[in-house]
Coordinates of C-alpha atoms and ligand atoms in Angstrom, one line a residue:
M2 CA 143.0 -85.0 -37.7
K3 CA 141.4 -87.5 -39.6
V4 CA 143.2 -90.8 -41.0
Q5 CA 141.9 -94.2 -42.3
V6 CA 144.2 -96.4 -40.0
C7 CA 145.4 -95.2 -36.8
I8 CA 148.5 -97.6 -35.7
I9 CA 149.5 -97.7 -32.3
G10 CA 153.2 -98.5 -31.6
G11 CA 156.2 -97.8 -34.1
G12 CA 157.5 -101.1 -33.4
P13 CA 158.6 -103.5 -36.6
S14 CA 154.7 -104.6 -36.5
G15 CA 153.4 -100.7 -36.8
L16 CA 155.7 -99.6 -39.3
L17 CA 155.5 -102.3 -41.5
L18 CA 151.9 -102.3 -41.6
S19 CA 152.0 -98.8 -42.1
Q20 CA 154.5 -98.7 -45.2
L21 CA 152.3 -101.8 -46.9
L22 CA 149.4 -99.9 -46.4
H23 CA 150.6 -96.4 -47.6
L24 CA 152.1 -98.3 -50.7
Q25 CA 148.3 -99.3 -51.5
G26 CA 147.1 -95.5 -50.9
I27 CA 145.5 -96.2 -47.6
D28 CA 146.4 -93.5 -45.3
T29 CA 147.8 -94.2 -42.0
I30 CA 149.7 -92.8 -38.9
V31 CA 151.7 -94.4 -36.6
L32 CA 151.6 -93.0 -32.9
E33 CA 154.9 -94.3 -31.1
K34 CA 155.6 -93.6 -27.3
Y35 CA 159.3 -93.3 -27.3
S36 CA 162.0 -91.5 -29.3
R37 CA 163.3 -93.1 -32.1
E38 CA 166.8 -93.5 -31.0
H39 CA 165.2 -95.3 -27.8
V40 CA 163.1 -98.0 -30.1
L41 CA 166.4 -98.5 -32.0
A42 CA 168.8 -98.9 -29.1
R43 CA 166.5 -102.4 -28.5
I44 CA 168.4 -105.3 -29.1
R45 CA 165.9 -108.0 -29.7
A46 CA 165.3 -110.8 -32.7
G47 CA 168.0 -111.9 -35.1
V48 CA 166.4 -114.4 -37.2
L49 CA 163.9 -114.0 -40.1
E50 CA 161.6 -116.2 -41.8
H51 CA 161.6 -116.2 -45.5
G52 CA 158.0 -115.3 -45.5
F53 CA 158.8 -111.9 -43.3
A54 CA 161.8 -111.3 -45.6
K55 CA 159.4 -111.6 -48.6
L56 CA 157.0 -108.9 -46.9
M57 CA 160.0 -106.5 -46.2
R58 CA 160.5 -106.7 -50.1
E59 CA 156.9 -106.3 -51.0
A60 CA 157.2 -103.2 -48.7
Q61 CA 160.1 -102.0 -50.7
C62 CA 162.2 -102.3 -47.5
G63 CA 164.3 -105.3 -48.4
E64 CA 167.2 -104.1 -50.1
R65 CA 169.7 -103.9 -47.2
M66 CA 168.5 -106.9 -45.5
D67 CA 169.1 -108.6 -48.8
R68 CA 172.7 -107.4 -49.0
E69 CA 173.7 -107.3 -45.6
G70 CA 171.8 -110.2 -44.2
E71 CA 173.2 -113.7 -43.7
I72 CA 171.4 -116.6 -45.3
H73 CA 171.2 -119.8 -42.9
H74 CA 170.5 -123.2 -44.3
G75 CA 170.9 -125.1 -41.0
F76 CA 171.6 -124.5 -37.0
E77 CA 173.6 -126.8 -34.9
I78 CA 172.3 -128.1 -31.1
A79 CA 175.0 -128.8 -28.7
H80 CA 174.1 -131.6 -26.5
D81 CA 175.9 -134.4 -24.4
G82 CA 179.4 -132.6 -25.6
R83 CA 178.8 -133.1 -29.2
L84 CA 177.3 -130.8 -31.9
D85 CA 174.5 -132.1 -34.3
R86 CA 173.1 -130.1 -37.0
V87 CA 169.7 -129.6 -38.1
D88 CA 169.9 -129.1 -42.0
L89 CA 166.8 -126.8 -42.7
H90 CA 167.2 -126.4 -46.2
K91 CA 167.2 -130.3 -46.8
Y92 CA 164.2 -130.9 -44.3
S93 CA 162.3 -127.8 -45.3
G94 CA 161.9 -128.2 -49.2
G95 CA 164.7 -125.7 -49.7
N96 CA 164.0 -122.9 -47.5
S97 CA 166.1 -121.2 -45.1
V98 CA 166.3 -117.9 -42.9
I99 CA 168.1 -114.9 -42.7
V100 CA 169.9 -113.3 -39.9
Y101 CA 169.5 -109.8 -39.9
G102 CA 168.8 -107.9 -36.7
Q103 CA 165.3 -106.6 -35.5
T104 CA 167.3 -103.2 -34.8
E105 CA 168.2 -102.9 -38.5
V106 CA 164.8 -104.1 -39.7
T107 CA 163.3 -101.2 -38.1
R108 CA 165.5 -98.8 -39.1
D109 CA 165.1 -99.7 -42.5
L110 CA 161.2 -99.4 -41.8
Y111 CA 161.7 -95.9 -40.3
E112 CA 163.9 -94.9 -43.5
A113 CA 161.0 -96.0 -45.9
R114 CA 158.7 -94.1 -44.2
D115 CA 160.5 -91.0 -44.2
R116 CA 161.1 -91.5 -47.8
L117 CA 157.3 -91.8 -48.6
G118 CA 156.6 -88.8 -45.8
G119 CA 154.9 -91.0 -43.5
K120 CA 153.3 -89.8 -40.6
V121 CA 155.2 -91.3 -37.7
V122 CA 154.8 -89.3 -34.3
H123 CA 157.8 -90.1 -31.5
N124 CA 157.3 -89.3 -27.8
A125 CA 153.3 -89.6 -28.0
E126 CA 152.2 -89.7 -24.6
D127 CA 149.2 -91.2 -22.9
V128 CA 147.7 -92.7 -26.2
T129 CA 144.0 -94.0 -25.7
P130 CA 141.8 -95.7 -27.9
H131 CA 138.0 -94.6 -27.7
D132 CA 134.7 -95.9 -28.7
I133 CA 136.4 -98.9 -30.6
D134 CA 132.9 -100.7 -30.8
S135 CA 131.5 -98.0 -32.4
G136 CA 131.5 -96.9 -36.2
A137 CA 133.6 -94.0 -35.3
P138 CA 137.0 -94.9 -32.9
Y139 CA 139.5 -92.1 -32.3
V140 CA 142.8 -92.4 -30.6
T141 CA 144.1 -89.4 -28.3
Y142 CA 147.5 -88.8 -27.2
R143 CA 149.3 -85.9 -25.5
D144 CA 152.2 -83.6 -27.2
G145 CA 153.5 -81.8 -24.3
D146 CA 150.5 -79.8 -22.9
K147 CA 148.6 -80.3 -26.3
L148 CA 146.1 -83.0 -26.4
V149 CA 145.6 -84.5 -30.0
R150 CA 142.8 -86.3 -31.2
V151 CA 143.1 -88.6 -34.3
D152 CA 139.7 -89.5 -36.0
C153 CA 139.9 -93.1 -37.8
E154 CA 138.2 -95.8 -39.3
F155 CA 140.2 -98.5 -37.7
V156 CA 142.5 -98.7 -34.6
I157 CA 145.6 -101.3 -34.8
G158 CA 147.1 -102.1 -31.5
A159 CA 150.8 -102.8 -32.3
D160 CA 152.2 -101.4 -29.1
G161 CA 153.8 -104.6 -27.7
F162 CA 153.4 -106.7 -24.5
H163 CA 153.1 -103.9 -22.2
G164 CA 151.0 -101.3 -24.5
V165 CA 147.6 -99.7 -23.7
S166 CA 145.6 -101.4 -26.8
R167 CA 145.1 -104.7 -25.2
K168 CA 144.1 -103.0 -22.1
S169 CA 141.4 -101.2 -23.7
I170 CA 139.5 -104.7 -24.7
P171 CA 137.0 -105.1 -21.7
N172 CA 137.7 -108.1 -19.4
D173 CA 134.5 -110.1 -20.1
V174 CA 135.5 -110.2 -23.7
L175 CA 139.4 -110.7 -23.5
R176 CA 140.5 -114.2 -22.5
E177 CA 144.6 -114.4 -21.8
H178 CA 146.5 -117.9 -21.8
E179 CA 149.9 -117.7 -20.0
K180 CA 152.9 -119.5 -18.9
V181 CA 156.0 -117.8 -17.0
Y182 CA 159.1 -119.6 -17.1
P183 CA 161.3 -120.0 -14.2
F184 CA 164.4 -118.3 -15.6
G185 CA 165.5 -115.6 -18.0
W186 CA 168.1 -115.0 -20.9
L187 CA 170.9 -112.8 -20.2
G188 CA 172.3 -111.8 -23.4
I189 CA 175.4 -109.8 -24.6
L190 CA 176.3 -108.3 -28.1
S191 CA 180.0 -108.0 -28.6
R192 CA 181.9 -106.7 -31.6
T193 CA 183.9 -110.2 -32.0
K194 CA 183.9 -113.1 -34.8
P195 CA 181.2 -115.4 -34.1
V196 CA 182.5 -118.7 -32.7
S197 CA 180.5 -120.3 -35.7
P198 CA 179.0 -119.1 -39.0
E199 CA 175.8 -120.9 -37.8
L200 CA 173.8 -120.4 -34.7
I201 CA 174.6 -123.0 -32.1
Y202 CA 171.7 -123.7 -29.2
V203 CA 173.3 -125.4 -26.2
K204 CA 171.6 -128.0 -23.9
H205 CA 173.7 -128.0 -21.0
E206 CA 173.5 -129.5 -17.4
R207 CA 174.3 -125.6 -16.1
G208 CA 171.8 -124.3 -18.2
F209 CA 170.7 -123.5 -21.7
A210 CA 172.9 -121.2 -24.1
L211 CA 173.0 -119.5 -27.4
C212 CA 175.6 -118.7 -29.8
S213 CA 174.0 -116.2 -32.4
L214 CA 175.4 -113.4 -34.6
R215 CA 174.5 -110.3 -36.4
S216 CA 177.3 -110.3 -38.8
Q217 CA 180.9 -111.8 -39.1
V218 CA 182.5 -109.1 -37.0
L219 CA 179.1 -108.7 -34.3
S220 CA 178.3 -111.6 -32.2
R221 CA 175.1 -112.1 -29.6
Y222 CA 175.2 -114.9 -27.2
Y223 CA 173.1 -115.8 -24.1
I224 CA 173.2 -117.8 -21.3
Q225 CA 170.2 -119.3 -19.1
V226 CA 169.9 -117.3 -15.8
P227 CA 167.6 -117.4 -12.5
L228 CA 165.1 -114.6 -12.6
T229 CA 166.7 -113.2 -9.4
D230 CA 169.8 -112.0 -11.4
K231 CA 170.3 -109.1 -12.8
P232 CA 172.6 -107.5 -15.6
E233 CA 174.8 -105.8 -13.1
D234 CA 175.7 -108.9 -11.0
W235 CA 177.5 -110.3 -14.3
S236 CA 180.6 -108.7 -15.2
D237 CA 182.0 -109.6 -19.0
D238 CA 184.5 -111.8 -17.7
A239 CA 182.0 -113.9 -15.6
F240 CA 179.9 -114.1 -18.9
W241 CA 182.5 -115.4 -20.8
I242 CA 183.7 -117.9 -18.1
E243 CA 180.2 -119.3 -17.7
L244 CA 179.5 -119.7 -21.5
K245 CA 182.4 -121.3 -21.8
R246 CA 181.7 -124.0 -19.4
R247 CA 178.4 -124.7 -21.5
L248 CA 180.1 -125.2 -24.6
P249 CA 181.5 -128.3 -26.3
A250 CA 185.2 -128.1 -25.5
D251 CA 186.7 -127.6 -29.1
V252 CA 183.9 -124.9 -29.4
A253 CA 184.8 -123.1 -26.3
A254 CA 188.4 -123.1 -27.3
R255 CA 188.0 -120.8 -30.4
L256 CA 185.5 -118.4 -28.5
V257 CA 186.6 -114.8 -29.0
T258 CA 185.7 -112.8 -26.1
G259 CA 185.8 -108.9 -26.0
P260 CA 184.0 -106.1 -24.2
S261 CA 180.1 -106.3 -24.3
I262 CA 178.5 -103.3 -26.0
E263 CA 174.8 -104.4 -24.4
K264 CA 174.0 -106.8 -21.7
S265 CA 170.1 -107.2 -20.7
I266 CA 168.3 -109.9 -19.3
A267 CA 164.8 -111.2 -20.9
P268 CA 162.4 -113.1 -19.0
L269 CA 160.6 -116.0 -20.6
R270 CA 157.1 -116.2 -21.1
S271 CA 154.5 -117.7 -23.4
F272 CA 151.5 -115.7 -23.9
V273 CA 148.2 -115.4 -26.3
A274 CA 145.3 -112.9 -25.7
E275 CA 142.3 -113.9 -27.7
P276 CA 140.2 -112.5 -29.4
M277 CA 142.8 -110.3 -31.6
R278 CA 139.9 -108.1 -32.6
H279 CA 137.4 -106.2 -30.7
G280 CA 135.0 -103.7 -32.8
R281 CA 137.5 -101.5 -34.8
L282 CA 140.4 -102.4 -32.8
F283 CA 142.6 -105.1 -34.2
L284 CA 145.7 -106.5 -32.2
A285 CA 149.2 -107.1 -33.9
G286 CA 152.4 -108.6 -32.7
D287 CA 153.5 -108.6 -29.4
A288 CA 150.4 -106.7 -28.1
A289 CA 148.5 -110.1 -28.5
H290 CA 151.0 -112.3 -27.9
I291 CA 154.7 -113.4 -26.7
V292 CA 156.8 -116.2 -27.2
P293 CA 160.1 -117.4 -25.3
P294 CA 162.9 -116.5 -27.8
T295 CA 164.0 -120.4 -27.9
G296 CA 162.4 -120.7 -31.2
A297 CA 163.1 -117.4 -32.8
R298 CA 159.2 -116.8 -33.7
G299 CA 158.1 -113.6 -31.8
L300 CA 159.0 -111.2 -34.7
N301 CA 158.1 -113.6 -37.3
S302 CA 154.3 -114.3 -35.6
A303 CA 154.1 -110.4 -35.4
A304 CA 154.9 -110.5 -39.4
S305 CA 152.3 -112.9 -40.0
D306 CA 149.6 -111.0 -38.1
I307 CA 150.4 -108.0 -40.4
Y308 CA 150.5 -110.0 -43.3
Y309 CA 146.7 -111.1 -42.7
L310 CA 145.8 -107.6 -41.5
Y311 CA 147.4 -106.0 -44.5
H312 CA 145.3 -108.2 -46.6
A313 CA 142.5 -107.6 -45.1
L314 CA 142.3 -103.9 -44.7
V315 CA 143.6 -103.7 -48.8
G316 CA 140.1 -106.0 -49.2
H317 CA 138.1 -103.5 -47.2
Y318 CA 139.3 -100.5 -48.9
L319 CA 140.0 -101.7 -52.4
K320 CA 137.5 -104.3 -53.0
G321 CA 134.6 -103.7 -50.8
D322 CA 135.4 -107.4 -49.0
D323 CA 135.5 -107.3 -45.1
S324 CA 135.8 -111.3 -44.9
G325 CA 139.6 -110.4 -44.2
L326 CA 138.7 -108.4 -41.4
D327 CA 136.1 -110.6 -40.2
G328 CA 138.3 -113.6 -40.3
Y329 CA 141.6 -111.8 -39.0
S330 CA 141.6 -113.1 -34.9
Q331 CA 140.8 -116.5 -36.2
K332 CA 143.2 -116.9 -38.9
A333 CA 145.8 -115.0 -37.3
L334 CA 145.3 -116.9 -34.0
A335 CA 145.6 -120.4 -35.7
R336 CA 149.3 -119.4 -36.9
V337 CA 149.8 -117.9 -33.4
W338 CA 149.5 -121.2 -31.5
K339 CA 151.5 -123.3 -33.8
A340 CA 154.3 -120.8 -33.2
Q341 CA 153.4 -120.8 -29.6
R342 CA 153.8 -125.0 -29.6
F343 CA 157.1 -124.6 -31.4
S344 CA 158.3 -122.2 -28.9
W345 CA 157.2 -124.0 -26.1
W346 CA 158.5 -127.4 -27.3
M347 CA 162.2 -125.9 -28.1
T348 CA 162.4 -124.2 -24.8
M349 CA 161.5 -127.5 -23.1
L350 CA 164.0 -129.4 -25.0
L351 CA 167.0 -127.1 -24.2
H352 CA 166.4 -125.7 -20.9
R353 CA 167.4 -126.7 -17.3
F354 CA 164.2 -126.2 -15.1
P355 CA 164.9 -126.0 -11.4
D356 CA 162.1 -128.0 -10.4
R357 CA 162.8 -130.7 -12.6
V358 CA 162.8 -134.5 -11.7
S359 CA 164.5 -137.3 -13.0
Y360 CA 161.5 -138.4 -15.2
D361 CA 161.9 -135.0 -17.1
D362 CA 165.5 -135.4 -17.6
R363 CA 165.0 -138.8 -19.5
L364 CA 162.2 -137.3 -21.6
Q365 CA 164.3 -134.5 -22.5
D366 CA 166.9 -137.0 -23.4
T367 CA 164.7 -139.0 -25.3
E368 CA 163.3 -136.3 -27.1
M369 CA 166.7 -135.2 -28.1
D370 CA 167.7 -138.6 -29.5
Y371 CA 164.6 -138.9 -31.0
L372 CA 164.9 -135.7 -33.1
F373 CA 168.6 -136.4 -34.5
S374 CA 167.6 -140.4 -35.3
S375 CA 164.3 -139.4 -37.4
E376 CA 164.2 -137.7 -40.5
T377 CA 160.5 -137.1 -39.5
A378 CA 161.3 -135.4 -36.4
M379 CA 164.0 -133.1 -38.8
R380 CA 161.5 -132.1 -40.9
L381 CA 159.0 -131.0 -38.3
V382 CA 161.6 -129.0 -36.6
S383 CA 162.8 -127.8 -40.0
E384 CA 159.4 -126.4 -41.3
N385 CA 158.6 -124.8 -38.1
Y386 CA 162.0 -123.1 -37.8
V387 CA 161.9 -121.3 -41.5
G388 CA 158.5 -120.5 -40.8
L389 CA 154.8 -121.9 -41.6
P390 CA 153.2 -120.8 -44.6
F391 CA 150.9 -117.5 -43.9
Ligands
RFL426 P1 157.5 -104.2 -30.1 O1 158.9 -104.8 -30.9 O2 157.3 -104.4 -28.7 O3 156.7 -102.7 -30.5 C1 155.9 -102.0 -29.9 C2 156.0 -100.8 -29.9 O4 154.9 -100.1 -29.3 C3 155.9 -99.1 -28.5 N1 154.6 -98.5 -27.3 C4 153.8 -97.7 -27.4 N2 153.5 -97.0 -28.3 C5 152.4 -96.0 -27.7 N3 151.7 -95.9 -26.8 C6 151.9 -96.9 -25.9 N4 151.3 -96.9 -24.7 C7 152.8 -97.7 -26.1 N5 153.4 -98.8 -25.6 C8 154.1 -99.3 -26.2 C9 157.0 -99.6 -27.9 O5 158.0 -98.2 -27.4 C10 157.5 -100.2 -29.5 O6 157.7 -99.2 -30.0 O7 156.5 -105.3 -30.7 P2 156.1 -105.6 -32.4 O8 156.0 -104.4 -33.3 O9 155.0 -106.2 -32.3 O10 157.4 -106.7 -32.6 C11 157.5 -107.8 -31.9 C12 158.9 -108.0 -31.5 O11 159.7 -107.1 -31.1 C13 159.4 -109.3 -30.9 O12 158.3 -110.3 -31.0 C14 160.8 -110.0 -30.8 O13 161.9 -109.3 -30.4 C15 160.9 -111.1 -30.2 N6 162.2 -111.8 -30.5 C16 162.7 -112.9 -31.3 N7 161.4 -112.9 -32.6 C17 162.1 -113.4 -33.4 O14 161.1 -113.7 -34.5 N8 163.2 -114.1 -34.0 C18 164.5 -113.9 -32.7 O15 165.4 -114.4 -32.9 C19 163.7 -113.4 -31.7 N9 165.0 -113.3 -30.8 C20 163.0 -111.6 -29.2 C21 164.3 -112.3 -29.7 C22 162.9 -111.1 -28.3 C23 163.9 -110.7 -27.0 N10 163.5 -109.8 -25.9 C24 164.5 -108.9 -25.6 C25 162.3 -109.8 -25.6 C26 165.6 -112.0 -28.6 C27 165.2 -111.6 -27.3 C28 165.8 -111.5 -25.9
PHB427 C1 169.3 -113.5 -31.3 O1 170.3 -113.5 -32.4 O2 169.1 -112.6 -30.8 C2 168.4 -114.7 -31.4 C3 168.5 -116.0 -32.1 C4 167.7 -116.8 -32.2 C5 167.0 -117.2 -31.4 C6 166.9 -116.1 -30.2 C7 167.6 -114.8 -30.4 O3 166.1 -118.4 -31.2

């Protein structure tokens, strides 16, 4: 089989790129390791930047997002028993974010790929890129007993943090920068009315918590837990009790509880691999960088990679201009690092670190005090949260 662009990974990054390129007449295939049901069972991001939403519309995938997604003009931070609001709209020059789950984004992208007859292979085993530093790369995968070879001009590694693509860049080329945080987030999804119409990030002496949502009948809550905890250690009741203890009393009093329909623990990590290109292999999204979820940047950073890569490939195929491809890694990384900085900052501001000293506590309190007493600080948070320009 021969295609122009072979995309490894059928998550949001890979599907979005494939859809955008298809609309420009560029031929792609997406190779996904798992079944569609498996991919759609993952509960992940909930907050989309306006730039990401724009890209979804450009990919002709924005209709349901615009109909069912909620536009949020702000969020709240609970600290020291009170609630303070970050007015995103006011401090970002009129921008906002959309609350619409990654699961739904991915579902919409799969449906769009089906509508256009896009090639998406599921359960592709042992996907392996070959000859990426030659002019004629190819990718192999196993379909049962059959070994399939895909010849292509470019390979896109959009296969997430645990994928194969990054690992196929030689060790003496790749530099990895990593910070692992000493806690995780235990998250639950429940068919209950959200406790608040806007997200509430909670800084509390028992640890961080987050009240988020997917719709007015579907809530998503998180609490900071030690890395040694397992989801089975937490009954629904234990989760609700702990969440209530971390919320301001009036918020806790109106929390509607119910059975969880999903419960999982995500470790928190910051990670960047450089460069994001080697020969004809280009990395995008979680394959190249991870952020702790605190700033809601992960999927949004993936989308900015896709924006740059899409334009770079269109430049190559439709205009004979390779400057976008040549500049991809540098351009993408400049924005990636800004998202890293913001996610790290939000994480440091809101979590309880097991190894902290009193000096750290004072700095955290001062940072919070500064945030809510300075319009400049509010602008800084708001422009980052709604998403820096691509
Ligand atoms: P994905 O979604 O991991 O998709 C990669 C796909 O590649 C497949 N794959 C392979 N395919 C072929 N061969 C192989 N060898 C393969 N290995 C893997 C995988 O099965 C998968 O389908 O990466 P992608 O597309 O780059 O998307 C990135 C986002 O998923 C991620 O950044 C976000 O979910 C992060 N994130 C959030 N981001 C936000 O922007 N806003 C949020 O509010 C937000 N909240 C979150 C989050 C992530 C979380 N977790 C669980 C890590 C909340 C949580 C709890
Ligand atoms: C979510 O709804 O899953 C979510 C929202 C905001 C974050 C992280 C996760 O910062």
